[in-house]
mmCIF file of C-alpha atoms in Angstrom:
data_model
loop_
_atom_site.group_PDB
_atom_site.id
_atom_site.type_symbol
_atom_site.label_atom_id
_atom_site.label_comp_id
_atom_site.label_asym_id
_atom_site.label_seq_id
_atom_site.Cartn_x
_atom_site.Cartn_y
_atom_site.Cartn_z
ATOM 1 C CA MET A 29 -25.068 22.145 -4.224
ATOM 2 C CA PRO A 30 -27.227 20.616 -6.989
ATOM 3 C CA ASN A 31 -26.684 17.036 -8.074
ATOM 4 C CA SER A 32 -26.258 15.900 -11.654
ATOM 5 C CA LYS A 33 -27.019 12.573 -13.245
ATOM 6 C CA SER A 34 -24.022 12.842 -15.538
ATOM 7 C CA ASN A 35 -20.717 14.642 -15.670
ATOM 8 C CA THR A 36 -20.845 17.511 -18.115
ATOM 9 C CA VAL A 37 -18.270 17.651 -20.890
ATOM 10 C CA PRO A 38 -17.728 20.691 -23.129
ATOM 11 C CA THR A 39 -19.273 20.180 -26.549
ATOM 12 C CA ALA A 40 -17.017 18.134 -28.805
ATOM 13 C CA ALA A 41 -17.328 15.786 -31.726
ATOM 14 C CA ARG A 42 -17.327 12.225 -30.463
ATOM 15 C CA ILE A 43 -14.092 10.371 -31.255
ATOM 16 C CA GLU A 44 -14.732 6.895 -32.556
ATOM 17 C CA PRO A 45 -12.705 5.749 -35.603
ATOM 18 C CA VAL A 46 -8.977 5.349 -35.102
ATOM 19 C CA ASP A 47 -8.153 7.450 -38.187
ATOM 20 C CA LYS A 48 -10.278 10.270 -36.816
ATOM 21 C CA LEU A 49 -8.524 10.013 -33.497
ATOM 22 C CA THR A 50 -5.118 10.152 -35.218
ATOM 23 C CA SER A 51 -6.003 13.290 -37.119
ATOM 24 C CA SER A 52 -7.445 14.837 -33.949
ATOM 25 C CA ILE A 53 -4.188 14.248 -32.085
ATOM 26 C CA GLU A 54 -2.181 15.980 -34.823
ATOM 27 C CA SER A 55 -4.290 19.112 -34.502
ATOM 28 C CA LEU A 56 -4.426 19.039 -30.701
ATOM 29 C CA SER A 57 -3.573 22.247 -28.864
ATOM 30 C CA GLU A 58 -3.910 23.556 -25.318
ATOM 31 C CA GLU A 59 -6.628 25.909 -26.484
ATOM 32 C CA ASN A 60 -8.750 23.034 -27.779
ATOM 33 C CA LEU A 61 -10.121 22.048 -24.378
ATOM 34 C CA SER A 62 -13.172 20.373 -25.847
ATOM 35 C CA LEU A 63 -10.979 17.829 -27.631
ATOM 36 C CA LEU A 64 -8.746 17.389 -24.578
ATOM 37 C CA CYS A 65 -11.873 16.697 -22.518
ATOM 38 C CA GLU A 66 -13.099 14.230 -25.094
ATOM 39 C CA LEU A 67 -9.773 12.391 -24.998
ATOM 40 C CA ASP A 68 -10.027 12.338 -21.209
ATOM 41 C CA ARG A 69 -13.522 10.883 -21.496
ATOM 42 C CA LYS A 70 -12.125 8.178 -23.764
ATOM 43 C CA GLY A 71 -9.621 7.148 -21.087
ATOM 44 C CA PHE A 72 -6.546 9.000 -22.364
ATOM 45 C CA LEU A 73 -5.690 10.723 -19.110
ATOM 46 C CA ILE A 74 -2.896 13.290 -19.017
ATOM 47 C CA GLY A 75 0.071 12.271 -16.881
ATOM 48 C CA LYS A 76 0.998 13.813 -13.551
ATOM 49 C CA ASP A 77 3.255 16.588 -14.918
ATOM 50 C CA GLU A 78 2.764 15.863 -18.604
ATOM 51 C CA ILE A 79 2.891 18.657 -21.156
ATOM 52 C CA LEU A 80 1.040 18.724 -24.431
ATOM 53 C CA ASP A 81 3.956 17.584 -26.659
ATOM 54 C CA SER A 82 4.714 14.518 -24.561
ATOM 55 C CA TYR A 83 0.980 13.757 -24.299
ATOM 56 C CA LYS A 84 0.587 13.845 -28.089
ATOM 57 C CA LYS A 85 3.678 11.687 -28.527
ATOM 58 C CA ARG A 86 2.385 9.118 -26.052
ATOM 59 C CA LEU A 87 -1.019 8.983 -27.752
ATOM 60 C CA ASN A 88 0.590 8.430 -31.137
ATOM 61 C CA ASN A 89 2.779 5.664 -29.685
ATOM 62 C CA ILE A 90 -0.283 4.005 -28.208
ATOM 63 C CA LEU A 91 -2.115 4.102 -31.538
ATOM 64 C CA ASN A 92 0.934 2.713 -33.381
ATOM 65 C CA ASP A 93 1.265 -0.149 -30.917
ATOM 66 C CA ALA A 94 -2.482 -0.803 -31.083
ATOM 67 C CA ALA A 95 -2.284 -1.028 -34.873
ATOM 68 C CA GLU A 96 0.696 -3.372 -34.623
ATOM 69 C CA LEU A 97 -1.172 -5.566 -32.138
ATOM 70 C CA LYS A 98 -4.180 -5.682 -34.462
ATOM 71 C CA ASN A 99 -1.972 -6.723 -37.392
ATOM 72 C CA ASN A 100 -0.171 -9.368 -35.361
ATOM 73 C CA LEU A 101 -3.462 -10.855 -34.213
ATOM 74 C CA ALA A 102 -4.670 -10.921 -37.803
ATOM 75 C CA LEU A 103 -1.514 -12.627 -39.090
ATOM 76 C CA ASN A 104 -0.812 -15.045 -36.232
ATOM 77 C CA ALA A 105 -2.952 -17.764 -34.766
ATOM 78 C CA ASP A 106 -1.146 -17.139 -31.472
ATOM 79 C CA PHE A 107 0.539 -13.886 -30.616
ATOM 80 C CA ASN A 108 3.085 -14.002 -27.786
ATOM 81 C CA ILE A 109 3.079 -11.451 -24.970
ATOM 82 C CA LEU A 110 5.959 -11.217 -22.500
ATOM 83 C CA GLY A 111 7.440 -14.433 -23.808
ATOM 84 C CA ARG A 112 5.061 -16.713 -21.932
ATOM 85 C CA ILE A 113 1.460 -15.789 -22.734
ATOM 86 C CA ASN A 114 -0.143 -16.490 -26.105
ATOM 87 C CA ILE A 115 -3.334 -14.763 -27.220
ATOM 88 C CA SER A 116 -5.346 -14.830 -30.431
ATOM 89 C CA GLU A 117 -8.313 -12.936 -31.823
ATOM 90 C CA SER A 118 -10.542 -15.829 -30.722
ATOM 91 C CA ASP A 119 -9.431 -15.175 -27.133
ATOM 92 C CA ARG A 120 -10.860 -11.658 -27.106
ATOM 93 C CA ILE A 121 -13.567 -11.131 -24.472
ATOM 94 C CA SER A 122 -17.112 -10.651 -25.673
ATOM 95 C CA GLU A 123 -18.469 -7.233 -26.560
ATOM 96 C CA LYS A 124 -21.161 -7.756 -23.945
ATOM 97 C CA LEU A 125 -18.610 -8.215 -21.171
ATOM 98 C CA SER A 126 -16.612 -5.254 -22.404
ATOM 99 C CA ILE A 127 -19.688 -2.999 -22.373
ATOM 100 C CA LYS A 128 -20.569 -4.080 -18.831
ATOM 101 C CA ALA A 129 -17.080 -3.302 -17.571
ATOM 102 C CA LYS A 130 -16.999 0.045 -19.362
ATOM 103 C CA SER A 131 -20.333 1.009 -17.876
ATOM 104 C CA ILE A 132 -18.960 0.376 -14.372
ATOM 105 C CA VAL A 133 -15.930 2.612 -14.774
ATOM 106 C CA ASN A 134 -17.921 5.244 -16.615
ATOM 107 C CA ALA A 135 -20.461 5.438 -13.810
ATOM 108 C CA THR A 136 -17.724 5.588 -11.172
ATOM 109 C CA TYR A 137 -14.979 7.675 -12.771
ATOM 110 C CA ALA A 138 -16.510 9.253 -15.890
ATOM 111 C CA PHE A 139 -14.449 7.597 -18.596
ATOM 112 C CA GLU A 140 -15.342 5.087 -21.295
ATOM 113 C CA PRO A 141 -12.037 3.711 -22.601
ATOM 114 C CA PHE A 142 -11.428 3.850 -26.329
ATOM 115 C CA MET A 143 -8.600 1.314 -26.007
ATOM 116 C CA ALA A 144 -9.853 -1.689 -24.074
ATOM 117 C CA ASP A 145 -8.277 -4.806 -25.567
ATOM 118 C CA ALA A 146 -8.961 -7.719 -23.229
ATOM 119 C CA PHE A 147 -8.317 -11.408 -23.800
ATOM 120 C CA TYR A 148 -8.599 -14.747 -22.063
ATOM 121 C CA ALA A 149 -5.137 -16.146 -21.326
ATOM 122 C CA LYS A 150 -5.041 -19.890 -21.897
ATOM 123 C CA LYS A 151 -2.023 -20.166 -19.592
ATOM 124 C CA GLY A 152 0.725 -18.065 -18.109
ATOM 125 C CA LEU A 153 -1.184 -16.332 -15.318
ATOM 126 C CA GLY A 154 -0.346 -17.270 -11.741
ATOM 127 C CA PHE A 155 -2.485 -19.778 -9.890
ATOM 128 C CA PHE A 156 -4.177 -17.140 -7.730
ATOM 129 C CA ILE A 157 -4.306 -14.393 -10.389
ATOM 130 C CA GLY A 158 -7.726 -13.754 -11.880
ATOM 131 C CA GLY A 159 -6.523 -11.114 -14.287
ATOM 132 C CA CYS A 160 -3.948 -8.446 -14.954
ATOM 133 C CA ALA A 161 -3.216 -5.441 -17.128
ATOM 134 C CA ILE A 162 0.038 -5.386 -19.090
ATOM 135 C CA THR A 163 1.160 -1.864 -20.013
ATOM 136 C CA PHE A 164 3.790 -1.599 -22.734
ATOM 137 C CA ASP A 165 6.443 1.109 -22.970
ATOM 138 C CA SER A 166 4.221 3.068 -25.381
ATOM 139 C CA GLY A 167 1.413 3.232 -22.827
ATOM 140 C CA LEU A 168 -0.825 0.703 -24.581
ATOM 141 C CA SER A 169 -2.433 -1.696 -22.123
ATOM 142 C CA VAL A 170 -3.723 -5.198 -22.742
ATOM 143 C CA ILE A 171 -5.963 -6.845 -20.174
ATOM 144 C CA LEU A 172 -5.697 -10.567 -19.576
ATOM 145 C CA LEU A 173 -8.284 -12.731 -17.789
ATOM 146 C CA ARG A 174 -7.639 -16.277 -16.684
ATOM 147 C CA ASN A 175 -9.185 -18.836 -18.978
ATOM 148 C CA SER A 176 -11.661 -19.920 -16.299
ATOM 149 C CA PHE A 177 -13.814 -16.904 -17.168
ATOM 150 C CA ARG A 178 -14.275 -18.015 -20.751
ATOM 151 C CA ASN A 179 -17.222 -20.226 -19.902
ATOM 152 C CA LYS A 180 -18.365 -18.836 -16.582
ATOM 153 C CA ALA A 181 -18.999 -15.387 -15.158
ATOM 154 C CA ARG A 182 -17.294 -15.950 -11.798
ATOM 155 C CA TRP A 183 -14.055 -17.384 -10.441
ATOM 156 C CA LEU A 184 -13.519 -17.669 -6.683
ATOM 157 C CA PHE A 185 -14.827 -14.364 -5.269
ATOM 158 C CA TYR A 186 -14.608 -12.370 -8.481
ATOM 159 C CA SER A 187 -16.827 -11.745 -11.463
ATOM 160 C CA ALA A 188 -15.403 -11.234 -14.943
ATOM 161 C CA LYS A 189 -16.907 -7.751 -15.306
ATOM 162 C CA GLU A 190 -15.428 -6.648 -11.956
ATOM 163 C CA LEU A 191 -11.949 -7.817 -12.941
ATOM 164 C CA VAL A 192 -12.093 -6.148 -16.362
ATOM 165 C CA ALA A 193 -13.326 -2.906 -14.739
ATOM 166 C CA HIS A 194 -10.584 -3.198 -12.114
ATOM 167 C CA GLU A 195 -7.877 -3.547 -14.754
ATOM 168 C CA LEU A 196 -9.352 -0.745 -16.846
ATOM 169 C CA CYS A 197 -8.828 1.548 -13.865
ATOM 170 C CA HIS A 198 -5.197 0.502 -13.676
ATOM 171 C CA SER A 199 -4.567 0.910 -17.403
ATOM 172 C CA VAL A 200 -6.269 4.305 -17.659
ATOM 173 C CA ARG A 201 -4.702 5.742 -14.515
ATOM 174 C CA ALA A 202 -1.202 4.411 -15.327
ATOM 175 C CA PRO A 203 0.079 7.779 -16.694
ATOM 176 C CA LEU A 204 -0.235 9.254 -13.209
ATOM 177 C CA ASN A 205 2.277 6.692 -11.863
ATOM 178 C CA ASP A 206 0.706 7.085 -8.456
ATOM 179 C CA ASN A 207 1.325 3.980 -6.379
ATOM 180 C CA PRO A 208 0.016 4.999 -2.898
ATOM 181 C CA ILE A 209 -3.655 5.013 -3.898
ATOM 182 C CA GLU A 210 -3.685 3.111 -7.177
ATOM 183 C CA GLU A 211 -5.266 -0.062 -5.839
ATOM 184 C CA PHE A 212 -7.839 1.921 -3.910
ATOM 185 C CA PHE A 213 -9.370 3.302 -7.091
ATOM 186 C CA ALA A 214 -9.245 -0.056 -8.857
ATOM 187 C CA TYR A 215 -10.900 -1.907 -5.967
ATOM 188 C CA SER A 216 -13.516 0.808 -5.538
ATOM 189 C CA VAL A 217 -15.447 -0.652 -8.506
ATOM 190 C CA SER A 218 -15.905 -3.908 -6.576
ATOM 191 C CA PRO A 219 -19.355 -4.789 -5.223
ATOM 192 C CA SER A 220 -17.667 -6.157 -2.098
ATOM 193 C CA PRO A 221 -17.317 -3.618 0.787
ATOM 194 C CA LEU A 222 -14.434 -5.652 2.181
ATOM 195 C CA ARG A 223 -12.469 -5.536 -1.073
ATOM 196 C CA ARG A 224 -13.221 -1.836 -1.470
ATOM 197 C CA TYR A 225 -11.794 -1.129 1.965
ATOM 198 C CA LEU A 226 -8.868 -3.562 2.121
ATOM 199 C CA GLY A 227 -7.862 -3.571 -1.549
ATOM 200 C CA ASN A 228 -5.258 -0.863 -1.160
ATOM 201 C CA CYS A 229 -3.398 -2.706 1.618
ATOM 202 C CA PHE A 230 -1.178 -4.388 -0.961
ATOM 203 C CA ARG A 231 0.408 -1.660 -3.030
ATOM 204 C CA THR A 232 3.410 -3.646 -4.310
ATOM 205 C CA GLY A 233 4.603 -7.222 -4.514
ATOM 206 C CA TYR A 234 6.859 -6.492 -1.546
ATOM 207 C CA ASP A 235 3.804 -6.027 0.688
ATOM 208 C CA ALA A 236 2.668 -9.573 0.025
ATOM 209 C CA LEU A 237 6.213 -10.885 0.439
ATOM 210 C CA LEU A 238 6.753 -9.142 3.744
ATOM 211 C CA LEU A 239 3.376 -10.388 4.950
ATOM 212 C CA LEU A 240 4.106 -14.027 4.093
ATOM 213 C CA ALA A 241 7.787 -14.191 5.057
ATOM 214 C CA PRO A 242 7.207 -14.148 8.854
ATOM 215 C CA ILE A 243 4.544 -16.841 8.463
ATOM 216 C CA PHE A 244 6.907 -19.174 6.661
ATOM 217 C CA LEU A 245 9.615 -18.303 9.189
ATOM 218 C CA LEU A 246 7.276 -19.285 12.019
ATOM 219 C CA MET A 247 6.541 -22.577 10.276
ATOM 220 C CA VAL A 248 10.286 -23.305 10.115
ATOM 221 C CA ILE A 249 10.802 -22.335 13.752
ATOM 222 C CA THR A 250 7.858 -24.482 14.820
ATOM 223 C CA PHE A 251 9.282 -27.426 12.900
ATOM 224 C CA LEU A 252 12.644 -26.963 14.605
ATOM 225 C CA LYS A 253 10.964 -26.753 18.023
ATOM 226 C CA VAL A 254 8.932 -29.921 17.489
ATOM 227 C CA PHE A 255 11.647 -32.095 15.963
ATOM 228 C CA LEU A 256 15.031 -30.652 16.948
ATOM 229 C CA VAL A 257 15.129 -27.953 19.648
ATOM 230 C CA SER A 258 12.242 -28.382 22.049
ATOM 231 C CA SER A 259 13.425 -25.489 24.228
ATOM 232 C CA LEU A 260 13.197 -22.980 21.356
ATOM 233 C CA ASP A 261 10.940 -20.018 22.248
ATOM 234 C CA THR A 262 8.481 -19.156 19.465
ATOM 235 C CA LEU A 263 6.736 -16.211 21.145
ATOM 236 C CA PHE A 264 8.847 -13.597 19.323
ATOM 237 C CA PHE A 265 7.982 -15.155 15.951
ATOM 238 C CA TRP A 266 4.274 -15.213 16.790
ATOM 239 C CA ILE A 267 4.492 -11.497 17.555
ATOM 240 C CA LEU A 268 6.465 -10.924 14.345
ATOM 241 C CA ILE A 269 3.724 -12.270 12.062
ATOM 242 C CA PHE A 270 1.294 -9.609 13.341
ATOM 243 C CA ILE A 271 3.615 -6.616 12.918
ATOM 244 C CA TYR A 272 3.428 -6.161 9.153
ATOM 245 C CA PRO A 273 -0.314 -6.913 8.832
ATOM 246 C CA SER A 274 -0.874 -4.242 11.496
ATOM 247 C CA PHE A 275 1.256 -1.794 9.528
ATOM 248 C CA LEU A 276 -0.680 -2.550 6.331
ATOM 249 C CA LEU A 277 -4.034 -2.015 8.047
ATOM 250 C CA ILE A 278 -2.948 1.246 9.710
ATOM 251 C CA ARG A 279 -1.458 2.594 6.495
ATOM 252 C CA ASN A 280 -4.596 1.640 4.577
ATOM 253 C CA HIS A 281 -6.794 3.307 7.192
ATOM 254 C CA PHE A 282 -4.946 6.620 6.898
ATOM 255 C CA THR A 283 -5.045 6.455 3.086
ATOM 256 C CA PHE A 284 -8.757 5.722 3.116
ATOM 257 C CA SER A 285 -9.359 8.475 5.652
ATOM 258 C CA THR A 286 -7.449 10.984 3.484
ATOM 259 C CA PHE A 287 -9.560 10.054 0.473
ATOM 260 C CA ARG A 288 -12.825 10.398 2.405
ATOM 261 C CA LYS A 289 -11.831 13.828 3.700
ATOM 262 C CA ALA A 290 -10.901 14.990 0.200
ATOM 263 C CA LYS A 291 -14.138 13.634 -1.185
ATOM 264 C CA LYS A 292 -16.152 15.479 1.452
ATOM 265 C CA ILE A 293 -14.313 18.718 0.671
ATOM 266 C CA LEU A 294 -15.079 18.338 -3.034
ATOM 267 C CA GLU A 295 -18.716 17.479 -2.412
ATOM 268 C CA LYS A 296 -18.996 20.615 -0.295
ATOM 269 C CA PHE A 297 -17.509 23.027 -2.803
ATOM 270 C CA ILE A 298 -17.976 21.677 -6.347
ATOM 271 C CA PRO A 299 -21.157 22.180 -8.413
ATOM 272 C CA TYR A 300 -21.955 18.462 -8.782
ATOM 273 C CA LYS A 301 -21.287 15.990 -5.978
ATOM 274 C CA ARG A 302 -21.150 13.064 -8.420
ATOM 275 C CA SER A 303 -18.003 14.564 -9.910
ATOM 276 C CA ALA A 304 -15.976 14.130 -6.700
ATOM 277 C CA CYS A 305 -14.739 10.586 -7.417
ATOM 278 C CA PRO A 306 -13.930 11.272 -11.095
ATOM 279 C CA ILE A 307 -11.905 14.320 -10.051
ATOM 280 C CA LEU A 308 -9.967 12.433 -7.375
ATOM 281 C CA PHE A 309 -9.336 9.587 -9.810
ATOM 282 C CA ARG A 310 -7.386 12.081 -11.927
ATOM 283 C CA CYS A 311 -5.411 13.400 -8.949
ATOM 284 C CA SER A 312 -2.123 12.248 -7.489
ATOM 285 C CA TYR A 313 -2.138 11.163 -3.868
ATOM 286 C CA ASP A 314 -0.240 14.310 -2.907
ATOM 287 C CA GLU A 315 -3.035 16.379 -4.478
ATOM 288 C CA ILE A 316 -5.702 14.299 -2.738
ATOM 289 C CA SER A 317 -3.912 14.879 0.547
ATOM 290 C CA ALA A 318 -3.727 18.612 -0.154
ATOM 291 C CA ILE A 319 -7.434 18.775 -0.986
ATOM 292 C CA SER A 320 -8.280 16.953 2.259
ATOM 293 C CA LYS A 321 -6.641 19.794 4.222
ATOM 294 C CA LEU A 322 -8.479 22.688 2.548
ATOM 295 C CA ARG A 323 -10.553 24.546 5.109
ATOM 296 C CA ASN A 324 -12.822 26.882 3.165
ATOM 297 C CA ILE A 325 -14.019 27.879 -0.303
ATOM 298 C CA LYS A 326 -11.325 30.539 -0.610
ATOM 299 C CA GLU A 327 -8.534 28.030 -0.106
ATOM 300 C CA PHE A 328 -10.297 25.610 -2.431
ATOM 301 C CA ASN A 329 -10.664 28.160 -5.216
ATOM 302 C CA SER A 330 -7.038 29.162 -4.800
ATOM 303 C CA PHE A 331 -5.954 25.534 -5.042
ATOM 304 C CA ILE A 332 -7.957 24.936 -8.227
ATOM 305 C CA LYS A 333 -6.735 28.197 -9.778
ATOM 306 C CA ASP A 334 -3.092 27.427 -9.044
ATOM 307 C CA LYS A 335 -3.338 23.878 -10.392
ATOM 308 C CA SER A 336 -5.252 24.778 -13.538
ATOM 309 C CA GLU A 337 -2.786 27.548 -14.355
ATOM 310 C CA THR A 338 0.275 25.326 -14.049
ATOM 311 C CA LEU A 339 -0.839 21.844 -15.128
ATOM 312 C CA LEU A 340 -2.548 20.811 -18.360
ATOM 313 C CA ARG A 341 -4.125 17.872 -16.540
ATOM 314 C CA TRP A 342 -5.902 20.234 -14.163
ATOM 315 C CA ARG A 343 -7.085 22.469 -16.987
ATOM 316 C CA VAL A 344 -8.920 19.443 -18.333
ATOM 317 C CA ILE A 345 -10.241 18.514 -14.901
ATOM 318 C CA LYS A 346 -11.536 22.035 -14.442
ATOM 319 C CA ALA A 347 -13.099 22.131 -17.907
ATOM 320 C CA ARG A 348 -14.847 18.795 -17.467
ATOM 321 C CA PHE A 349 -16.041 18.959 -13.901
ATOM 322 C CA LEU A 350 -15.640 22.466 -12.506
ATOM 323 C CA GLN A 351 -16.903 24.866 -15.168
ATOM 324 C CA LYS A 352 -19.376 26.537 -12.809
ATOM 325 C CA LEU A 353 -16.915 26.838 -9.929
ATOM 326 C CA ILE A 354 -14.729 29.707 -11.037
#
C-alpha cells in the first residue's frame, strides 16, 4: 500500500472564527461529510454511539461554556475552577507551547484542536501531578499545568509540551468514554518508550490505590514484627505486594498486544499506513479488539461497511481516512 505524508480530508472551508463555527454547527447535516470531517480535524470527535442531534447539542454547549469562560477570565483577576484552583488570563500557556503540543497530536492522531485552553495552576494540583484536563458537563475541557512549568520547560521526567499533548488526547477523546485504552493513546505521544508502554497500566485511581495498599500494609506488619510480635510471619504480605503489579503488567501487555495486532491489520488493508493510529484513536477498545481479529480483506471491508452504515462516527472515519478503500 502507498504511504502518505498527510491524512487526506475531503475539501472543506477551514473553520477558524467561533462565530463561523457556530453557524456551521447550525447547518450541520449527515450529508455534509466535509464539514463533519473538518470538525473531526479540529478535535470535535463524535461520541461512541452519538447521533447528529446530540453531537450538535454538545458542540453548542461547548461553545457556550467556552464563551462564558472567556468572559469570566476577562472580568475576574482570578477565576475559580472546582472550588480550589484559581486561574487568570495571565496564567494561559504561551502560544508557542500550544503550537508545539498541537503539532505532536496532529502528527500522531490527525487532529489540531480548536478548543485548547491551557493554564498554569498556581496551586491546587497534587504534589506529584504535572498536569490534568478538567472536562465540564458540557464537554469543554480546560488543561492545567503545575506552576513549575511557567519558567522552565521540564519538571521531573516530563516536558511541558508532552504534558499538554497528553492532556489534549484525553480531552479530545473524552466523548468516546473508553477507559480500557484511554491512557495508552495519551502516553503514546511521549518520547519515552517506557512511558509509552507502561502508561496504560493505571487506568483508574483504584489501580494506584490497590498497588500501594499492600505496600503500606507490609510496612505496618513489619513494624508490628519488629516492635511487638517478633514471631509474626511476613512472607504472605511480601507475596501480596507483587500480585497486583503483576496483574497490571499482564493486563497492559494484552491491551498493548491487541492494539499492535489491530494496527498491523489496518496497515495491511488501508490505503495509507500513516492513518492507522488516527483511525484507532477514534475507535472504542471493543472495536480495536474486533479489528485485531479480522483475518482477510473481505472481513475487513465487511466490518468497515457495517460500522459506517450504522454509526455516524464511522462515516466520518471512513470519509477522512478510507476513501479509497471501498
